[in-house]
XYZ file of C-alpha atoms in Angstrom:
472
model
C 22.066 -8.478 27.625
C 21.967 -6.476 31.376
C 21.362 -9.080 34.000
C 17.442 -8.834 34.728
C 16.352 -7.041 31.602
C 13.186 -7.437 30.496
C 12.710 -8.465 26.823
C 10.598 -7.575 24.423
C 9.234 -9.738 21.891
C 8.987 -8.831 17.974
C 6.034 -10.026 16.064
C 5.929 -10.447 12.810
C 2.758 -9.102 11.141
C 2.838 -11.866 8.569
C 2.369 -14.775 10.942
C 1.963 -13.240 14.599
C 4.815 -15.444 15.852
C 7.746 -13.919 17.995
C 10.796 -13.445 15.159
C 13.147 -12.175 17.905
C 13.608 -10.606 21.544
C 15.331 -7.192 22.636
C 15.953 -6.061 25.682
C 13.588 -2.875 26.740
C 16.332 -0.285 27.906
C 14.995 1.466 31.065
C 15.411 5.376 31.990
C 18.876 4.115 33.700
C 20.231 2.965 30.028
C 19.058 5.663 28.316
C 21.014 8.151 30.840
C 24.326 5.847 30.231
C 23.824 5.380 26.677
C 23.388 9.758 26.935
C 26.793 9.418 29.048
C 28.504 7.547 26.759
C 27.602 9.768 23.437
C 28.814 12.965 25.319
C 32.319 11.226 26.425
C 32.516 10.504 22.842
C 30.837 14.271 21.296
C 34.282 16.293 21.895
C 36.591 14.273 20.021
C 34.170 13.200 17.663
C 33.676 16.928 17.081
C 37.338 17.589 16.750
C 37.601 14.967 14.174
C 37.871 16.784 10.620
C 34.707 16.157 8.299
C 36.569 14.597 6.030
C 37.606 11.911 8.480
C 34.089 11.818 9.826
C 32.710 11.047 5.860
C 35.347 8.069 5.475
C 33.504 6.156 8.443
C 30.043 7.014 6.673
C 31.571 5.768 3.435
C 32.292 2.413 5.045
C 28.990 1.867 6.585
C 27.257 2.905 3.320
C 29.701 -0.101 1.619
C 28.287 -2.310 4.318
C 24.559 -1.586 3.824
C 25.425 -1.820 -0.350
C 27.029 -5.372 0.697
C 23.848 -6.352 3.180
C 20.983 -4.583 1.096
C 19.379 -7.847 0.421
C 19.276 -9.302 4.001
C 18.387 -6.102 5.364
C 15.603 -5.710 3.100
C 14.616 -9.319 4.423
C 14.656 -8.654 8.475
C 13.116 -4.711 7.739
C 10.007 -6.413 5.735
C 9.819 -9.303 8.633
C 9.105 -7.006 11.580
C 7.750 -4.265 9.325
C 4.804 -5.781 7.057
C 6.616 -4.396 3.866
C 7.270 -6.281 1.131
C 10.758 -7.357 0.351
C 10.413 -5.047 -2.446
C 9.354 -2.102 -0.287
C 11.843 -2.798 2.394
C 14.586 -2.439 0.324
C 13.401 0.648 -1.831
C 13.500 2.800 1.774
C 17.106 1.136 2.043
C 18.319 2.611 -0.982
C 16.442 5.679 0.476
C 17.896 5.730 3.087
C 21.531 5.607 0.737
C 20.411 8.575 -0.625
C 20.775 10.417 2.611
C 24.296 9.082 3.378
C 25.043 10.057 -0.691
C 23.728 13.718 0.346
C 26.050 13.442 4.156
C 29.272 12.117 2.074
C 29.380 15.377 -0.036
C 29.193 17.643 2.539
C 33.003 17.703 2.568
C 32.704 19.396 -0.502
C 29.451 21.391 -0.207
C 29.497 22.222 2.878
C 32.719 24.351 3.675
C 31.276 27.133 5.262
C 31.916 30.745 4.350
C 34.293 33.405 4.325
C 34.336 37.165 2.730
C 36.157 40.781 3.075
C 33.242 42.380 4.558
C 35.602 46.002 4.500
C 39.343 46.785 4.258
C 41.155 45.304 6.802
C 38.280 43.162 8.121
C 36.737 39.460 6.961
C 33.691 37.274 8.265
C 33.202 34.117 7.938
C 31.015 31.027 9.582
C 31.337 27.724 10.922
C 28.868 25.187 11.640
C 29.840 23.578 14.854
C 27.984 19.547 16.253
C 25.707 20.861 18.885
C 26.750 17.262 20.938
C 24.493 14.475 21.888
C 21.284 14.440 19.666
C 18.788 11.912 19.311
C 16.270 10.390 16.817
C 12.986 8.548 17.573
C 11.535 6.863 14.262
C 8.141 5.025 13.411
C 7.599 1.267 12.347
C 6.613 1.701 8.899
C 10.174 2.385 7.570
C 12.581 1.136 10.194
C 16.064 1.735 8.090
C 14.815 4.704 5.555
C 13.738 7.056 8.580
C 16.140 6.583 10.847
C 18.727 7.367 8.106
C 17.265 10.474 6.811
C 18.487 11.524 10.641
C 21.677 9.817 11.655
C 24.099 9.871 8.502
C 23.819 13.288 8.401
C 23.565 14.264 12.160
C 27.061 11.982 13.272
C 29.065 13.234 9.716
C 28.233 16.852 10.834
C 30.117 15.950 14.081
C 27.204 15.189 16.637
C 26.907 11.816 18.684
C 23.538 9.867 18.020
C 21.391 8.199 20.332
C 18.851 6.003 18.017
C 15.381 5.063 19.736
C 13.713 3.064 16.982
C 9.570 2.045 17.356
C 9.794 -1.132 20.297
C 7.554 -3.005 17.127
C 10.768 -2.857 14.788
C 14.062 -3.461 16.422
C 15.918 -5.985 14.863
C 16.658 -3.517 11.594
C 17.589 -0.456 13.955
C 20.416 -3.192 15.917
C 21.446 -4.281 12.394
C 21.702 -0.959 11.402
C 23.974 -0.405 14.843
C 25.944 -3.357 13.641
C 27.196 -1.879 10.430
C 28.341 1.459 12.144
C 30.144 -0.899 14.287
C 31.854 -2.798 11.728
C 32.736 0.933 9.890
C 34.665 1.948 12.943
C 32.910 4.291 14.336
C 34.058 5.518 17.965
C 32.475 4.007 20.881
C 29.639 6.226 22.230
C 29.091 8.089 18.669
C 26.192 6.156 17.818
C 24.256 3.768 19.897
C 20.406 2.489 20.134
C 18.022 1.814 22.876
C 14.742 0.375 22.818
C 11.609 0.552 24.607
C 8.401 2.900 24.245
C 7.196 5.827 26.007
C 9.674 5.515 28.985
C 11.849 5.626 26.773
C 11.036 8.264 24.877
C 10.303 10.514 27.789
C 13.832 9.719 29.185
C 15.508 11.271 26.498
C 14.074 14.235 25.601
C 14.122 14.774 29.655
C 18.048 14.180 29.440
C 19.923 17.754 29.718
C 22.709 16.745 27.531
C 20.457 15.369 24.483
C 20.585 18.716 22.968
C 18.340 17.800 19.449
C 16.007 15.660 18.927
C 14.541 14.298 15.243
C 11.209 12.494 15.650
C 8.395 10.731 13.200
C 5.240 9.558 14.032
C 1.528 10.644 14.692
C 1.050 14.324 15.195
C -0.605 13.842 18.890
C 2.831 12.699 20.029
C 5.040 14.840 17.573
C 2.588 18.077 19.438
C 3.401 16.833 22.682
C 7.387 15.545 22.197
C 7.986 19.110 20.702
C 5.767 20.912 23.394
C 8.159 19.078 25.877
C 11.155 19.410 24.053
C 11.401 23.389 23.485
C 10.353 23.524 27.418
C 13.456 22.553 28.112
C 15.534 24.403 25.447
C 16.184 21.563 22.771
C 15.964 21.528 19.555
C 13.169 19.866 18.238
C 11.919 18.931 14.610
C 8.577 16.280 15.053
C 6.945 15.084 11.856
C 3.874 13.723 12.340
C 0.269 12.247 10.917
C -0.903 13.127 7.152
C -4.224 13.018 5.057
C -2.567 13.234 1.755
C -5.152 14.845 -1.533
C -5.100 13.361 -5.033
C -6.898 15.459 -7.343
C -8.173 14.185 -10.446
C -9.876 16.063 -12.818
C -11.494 14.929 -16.070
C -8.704 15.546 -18.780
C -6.097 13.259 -16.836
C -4.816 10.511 -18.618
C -6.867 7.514 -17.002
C -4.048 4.749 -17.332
C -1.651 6.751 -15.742
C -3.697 8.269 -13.227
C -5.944 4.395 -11.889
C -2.359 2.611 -11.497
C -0.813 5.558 -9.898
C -3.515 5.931 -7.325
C -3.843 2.459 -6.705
C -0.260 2.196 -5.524
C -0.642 5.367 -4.067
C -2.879 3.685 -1.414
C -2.237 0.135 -1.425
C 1.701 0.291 -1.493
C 3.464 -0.336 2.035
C -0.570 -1.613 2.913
C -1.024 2.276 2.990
C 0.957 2.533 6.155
C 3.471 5.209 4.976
C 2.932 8.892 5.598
C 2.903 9.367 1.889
C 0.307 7.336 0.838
C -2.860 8.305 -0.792
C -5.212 8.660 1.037
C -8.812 11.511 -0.131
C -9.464 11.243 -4.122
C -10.884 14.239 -4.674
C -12.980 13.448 -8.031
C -13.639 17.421 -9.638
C -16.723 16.672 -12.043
C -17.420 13.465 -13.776
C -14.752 11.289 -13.325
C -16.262 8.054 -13.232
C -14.117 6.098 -15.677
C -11.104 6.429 -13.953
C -12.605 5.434 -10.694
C -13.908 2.478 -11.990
C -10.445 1.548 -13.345
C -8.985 2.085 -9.995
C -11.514 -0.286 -8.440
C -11.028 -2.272 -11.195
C -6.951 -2.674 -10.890
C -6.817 -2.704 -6.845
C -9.498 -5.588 -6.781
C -6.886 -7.629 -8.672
C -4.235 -6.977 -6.133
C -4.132 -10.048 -4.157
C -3.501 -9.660 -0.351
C -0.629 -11.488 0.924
C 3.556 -11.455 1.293
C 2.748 -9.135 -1.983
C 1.061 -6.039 -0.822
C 2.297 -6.185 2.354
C 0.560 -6.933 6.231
C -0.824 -4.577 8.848
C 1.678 -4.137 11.914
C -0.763 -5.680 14.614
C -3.938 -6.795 15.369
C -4.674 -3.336 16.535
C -4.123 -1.914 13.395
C -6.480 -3.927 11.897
C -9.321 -3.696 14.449
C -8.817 -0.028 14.592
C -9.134 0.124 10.395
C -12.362 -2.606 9.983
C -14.171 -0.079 12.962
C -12.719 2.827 10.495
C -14.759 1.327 7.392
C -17.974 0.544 9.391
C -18.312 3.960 10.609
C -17.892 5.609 7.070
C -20.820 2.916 6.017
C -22.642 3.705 8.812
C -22.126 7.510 7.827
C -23.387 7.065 4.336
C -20.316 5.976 2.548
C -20.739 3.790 -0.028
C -18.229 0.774 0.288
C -16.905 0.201 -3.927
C -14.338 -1.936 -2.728
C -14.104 -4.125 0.288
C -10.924 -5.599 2.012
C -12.236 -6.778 4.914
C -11.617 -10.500 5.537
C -9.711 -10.688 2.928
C -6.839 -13.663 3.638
C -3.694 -14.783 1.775
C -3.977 -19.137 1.214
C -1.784 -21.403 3.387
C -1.131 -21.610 6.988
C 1.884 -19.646 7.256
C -0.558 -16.881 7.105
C -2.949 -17.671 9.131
C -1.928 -15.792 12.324
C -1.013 -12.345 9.975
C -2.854 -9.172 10.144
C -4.866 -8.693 6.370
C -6.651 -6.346 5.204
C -7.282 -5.657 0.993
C -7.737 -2.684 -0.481
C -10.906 -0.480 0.055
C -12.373 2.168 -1.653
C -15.198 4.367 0.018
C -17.517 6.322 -2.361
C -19.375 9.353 -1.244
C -17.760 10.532 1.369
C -18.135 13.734 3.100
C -15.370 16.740 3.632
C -16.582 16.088 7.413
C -16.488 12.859 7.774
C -13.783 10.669 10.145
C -12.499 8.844 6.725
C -12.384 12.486 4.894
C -10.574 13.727 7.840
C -8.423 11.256 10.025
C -5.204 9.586 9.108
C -6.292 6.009 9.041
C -2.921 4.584 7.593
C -4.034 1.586 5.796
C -5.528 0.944 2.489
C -8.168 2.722 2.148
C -8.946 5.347 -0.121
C -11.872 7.570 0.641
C -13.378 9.491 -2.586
C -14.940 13.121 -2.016
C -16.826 14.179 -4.940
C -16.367 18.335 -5.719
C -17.783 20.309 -8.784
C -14.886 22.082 -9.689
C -11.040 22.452 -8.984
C -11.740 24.964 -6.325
C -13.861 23.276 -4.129
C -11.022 20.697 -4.420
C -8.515 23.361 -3.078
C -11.206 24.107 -0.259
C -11.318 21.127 1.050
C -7.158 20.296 0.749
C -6.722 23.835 2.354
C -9.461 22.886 5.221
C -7.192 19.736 6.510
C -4.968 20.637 9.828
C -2.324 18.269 7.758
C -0.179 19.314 5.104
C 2.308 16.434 3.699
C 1.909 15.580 0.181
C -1.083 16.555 -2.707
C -1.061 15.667 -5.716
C -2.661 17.104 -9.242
C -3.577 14.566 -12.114
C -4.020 15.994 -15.080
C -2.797 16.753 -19.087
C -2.981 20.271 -18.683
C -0.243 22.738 -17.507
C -2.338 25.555 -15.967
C -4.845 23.403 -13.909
C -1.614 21.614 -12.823
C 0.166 24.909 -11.795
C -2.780 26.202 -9.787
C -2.982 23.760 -7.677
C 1.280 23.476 -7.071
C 0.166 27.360 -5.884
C -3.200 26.536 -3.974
C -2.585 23.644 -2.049
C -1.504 23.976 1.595
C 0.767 20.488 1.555
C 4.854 21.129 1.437
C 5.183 18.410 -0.908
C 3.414 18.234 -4.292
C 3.086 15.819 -7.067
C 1.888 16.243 -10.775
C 0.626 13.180 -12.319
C 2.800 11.507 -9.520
C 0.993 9.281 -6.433
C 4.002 9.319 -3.935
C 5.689 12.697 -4.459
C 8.496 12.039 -2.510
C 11.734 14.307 -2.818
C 14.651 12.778 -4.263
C 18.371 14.127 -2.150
C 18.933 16.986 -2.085
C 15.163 18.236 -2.278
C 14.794 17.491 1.546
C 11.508 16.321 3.113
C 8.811 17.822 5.390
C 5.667 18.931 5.444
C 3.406 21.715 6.800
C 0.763 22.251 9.396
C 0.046 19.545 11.693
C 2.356 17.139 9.880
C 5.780 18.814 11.071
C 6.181 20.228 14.016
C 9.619 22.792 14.495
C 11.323 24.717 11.788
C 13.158 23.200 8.411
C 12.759 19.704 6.814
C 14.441 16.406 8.097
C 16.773 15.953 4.987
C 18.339 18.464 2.831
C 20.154 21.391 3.126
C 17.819 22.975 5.826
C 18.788 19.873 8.268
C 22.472 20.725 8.243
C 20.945 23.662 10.546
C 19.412 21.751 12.640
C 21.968 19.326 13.771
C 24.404 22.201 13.754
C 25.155 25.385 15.418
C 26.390 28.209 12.791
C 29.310 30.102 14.853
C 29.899 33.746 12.856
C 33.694 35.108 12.948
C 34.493 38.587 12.246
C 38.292 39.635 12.111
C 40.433 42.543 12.073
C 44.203 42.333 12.261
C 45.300 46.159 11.856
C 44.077 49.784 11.750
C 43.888 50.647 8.464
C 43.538 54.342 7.473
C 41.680 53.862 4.476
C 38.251 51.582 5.524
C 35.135 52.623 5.531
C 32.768 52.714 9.083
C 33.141 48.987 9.664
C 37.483 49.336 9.659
């Protein structure tokens, strides 16, 4: 640790005690840590891709070999359950899986365009890129960024949420112990000074960032003023429709850890159940089965007190608006003193509640689950279309057509049939629309290879050739 760093303590949300200390890195660090990934860029970049995939290969060994302890430390500082934390590990495994066959998949291009002359492209590391990633998932999101990023060639500069850490310096660890060059991937810590510092940086030439949409607006705003590359995915207000003919078991437990799983603090999560028509069994089944959940180390804790405060003010102003509360989580406590200093709150369900209204409208990433009655599957679509967001939506239902029309009518870029969570698996890559993503392409996938890469186009011609056409 720097002489005279400040350090930052890390909280866990179960208990509110301090679990560990990291030192905040100020706009100094970030500039050497910036200094240090663009000594090591150009001989990173000259290092073949099938060199570069070996190193990934040994970190992914390394997180195999750790996946339980990581899972651990990520649901300490996080609020996830173990369970959770080490689902976004294996994830995050995915991603490297995707990175490691690039060496295969992605070998670039080359054709006789005309007699006598060829094309071809290259994908070239554009240098020193950076990713800044959110609490909820401290190893999943930064690795939908950095195993693909550094095995395309770039150097990495990691700036993980200052409320989760310890995962992101574990994470650091492992690329150590893989071998990894000095410089090619490093993290600092800290919040918006930080932040600010690197996309300020000339030589961070990318940068990959998740979080709410006012700062994934402003960080790309900021970003493309100053000729980076920028990709910013931000807030969500994530539609489940359910009409009548769904099948009710199914659809109740699917919703219910829809909204409830990660304590509703994931991007994903459900978060408006649009009810088209009557309905009412179903609901009362997913009251039913979330009522049972019991709030603790099993569903997961809030990440701070703010959090919480911020949700229970959420709940009263819905009441206050005319909701009708079905389900309340509010003072809702885990047994045993361990707890006692965590930040709870049980699952809530809100009846009634209007297109227009705050908890129809605003993320509120916890779990709550707002219901917005519609008569039919249109008015439905209306009121998905009408958000500013556009991450997930999801269709319950037994029949193919209804399902189909609304894969074609709703505005989201990721949709789920009969599914709660309709994440992607690798290689479908992941990334909303609207106000949820900010910049061009999705984070994972075969659009990011574009963004951490510049495509360099070749076109040869050795010899006049009599017989070509215009292009000879």
């Amino acid at each position: 640790m720097p002489p005279g760093a400040v350090q930052l303590d890390v909280r866990s949300p179960y208990t509110g005690t301090v679990i560990g200390k990291v030192p905040l890195t100020p706009a100094s660090g970030v500039a050497q840590a910036v200094e240090a990934a663009k000594a090591a860029a150009s001989s990173w970049k000259d290092t073949p891709l099938r060199e570069r995939t070996q190193y990934l290969y040994r970190f992914r060994q390394s997180l195999e070999r750790d996946l339980d302890a990581l899972a651990q430390l990520a649901a300490s500082e996080a609020g996830k359950t173990v369970a959770e934390a080490r689902a976004g590990l294996l994830k995050g495994m995915e991603v490297c899986d995707f990175a490691l066959s690039l060496q295969n998949l992605d070998t670039g291009a080359h054709l006789e365009v005309s007699r006598g002359v060829s094309c071809e492209y290259r994908r070239e590391p554009l240098g020193v890129v950076a990713g800044i990633t959110p609490f909820n998932f401290p190893a999943m999101v930064p690795m939908w960024m950095f195993p693909i990023a550094v095995t395309l060639g770039n150097a990495f500069i990691l700036k993980p949420s200052e409320k989760v850490p310890l995962t992101a310096c574990a994470l650091g660890e492992l690329m150590c112990e893989a071998g990894y060059p000095a410089g090619v991937f490093s993290v600092v810590h800290g919040g918006r000074e930080a932040v600010d510092a690197l996309v300020a940086h000339p030589d961070v030439q990318a940068v990959g960032f998740v979080g709410s949409s006012a700062v994934a607006r402003h960080l790309y705003a900021e970003g493309c003023k100053r000729g980076k590359r920028v990709l910013a995915l931000g807030s969500a207000k994530n539609h489940l429709i359910v009409v009548p003919d769904a099948e009710p078991g199914l659809t109740a437990q699917a919703v219910v850890d829809s909204f409830t799983g990660c304590a509703g603090q994931r991007c994903m999560a459900a978060s408006v159940l649009l009810a088209v028509g009557n309905v009412d069994p179903i609901l009362d089944d997913v009251v039913f089965r979330a009522a049972k959940l019991e709030v603790g180390p099993g569903m997961g804790a809030l990440i701070d007190r703010g959090a919480l405060d911020r949700l229970e003010t959420a709940i009263a102003r819905a009441e206050a608006e005319g909701a009708r509360v079905l389900l309340d989580g509010r003072g809702r406590k885990p047994q045993g003193e361990p707890w006692s200093g965590g930040n709870w709150l049980g699952p809530t369900v809100l009846d009634n509640v209007r297109p227009e209204m705050e908890a129809a409208r605003r993320e509120l990433f916890g779990p709550v689950l707002s219901i917005v009655r519609v008569p039919t599957l249109s008015a439905a679509l209306a009121v998905e279309n009408a958000s500013p967001y556009g991450n997930a939506a999801s269709i319950f239902t037994t029949s193919g057509g209804v399902a189909q029309t609304v894969v074609e009518g709703v505005r989201a870029g990721m949709v789920g049939v009969n599914v709660g969570v309709p994440v992607p698996r690798e290689p479908f890559s992941f990334g909303g629309t609207g106000d949820s993503r900010f910049g061009h392409g999705d984070i994972t996938g075969p659009s990011s290879l574009d963004f951490w890469t510049q495509v360099k186009k070749v076109t040869r011609k050795w010899s006049a050739r009599t017989d070509g056409s215009w292009m000879s």
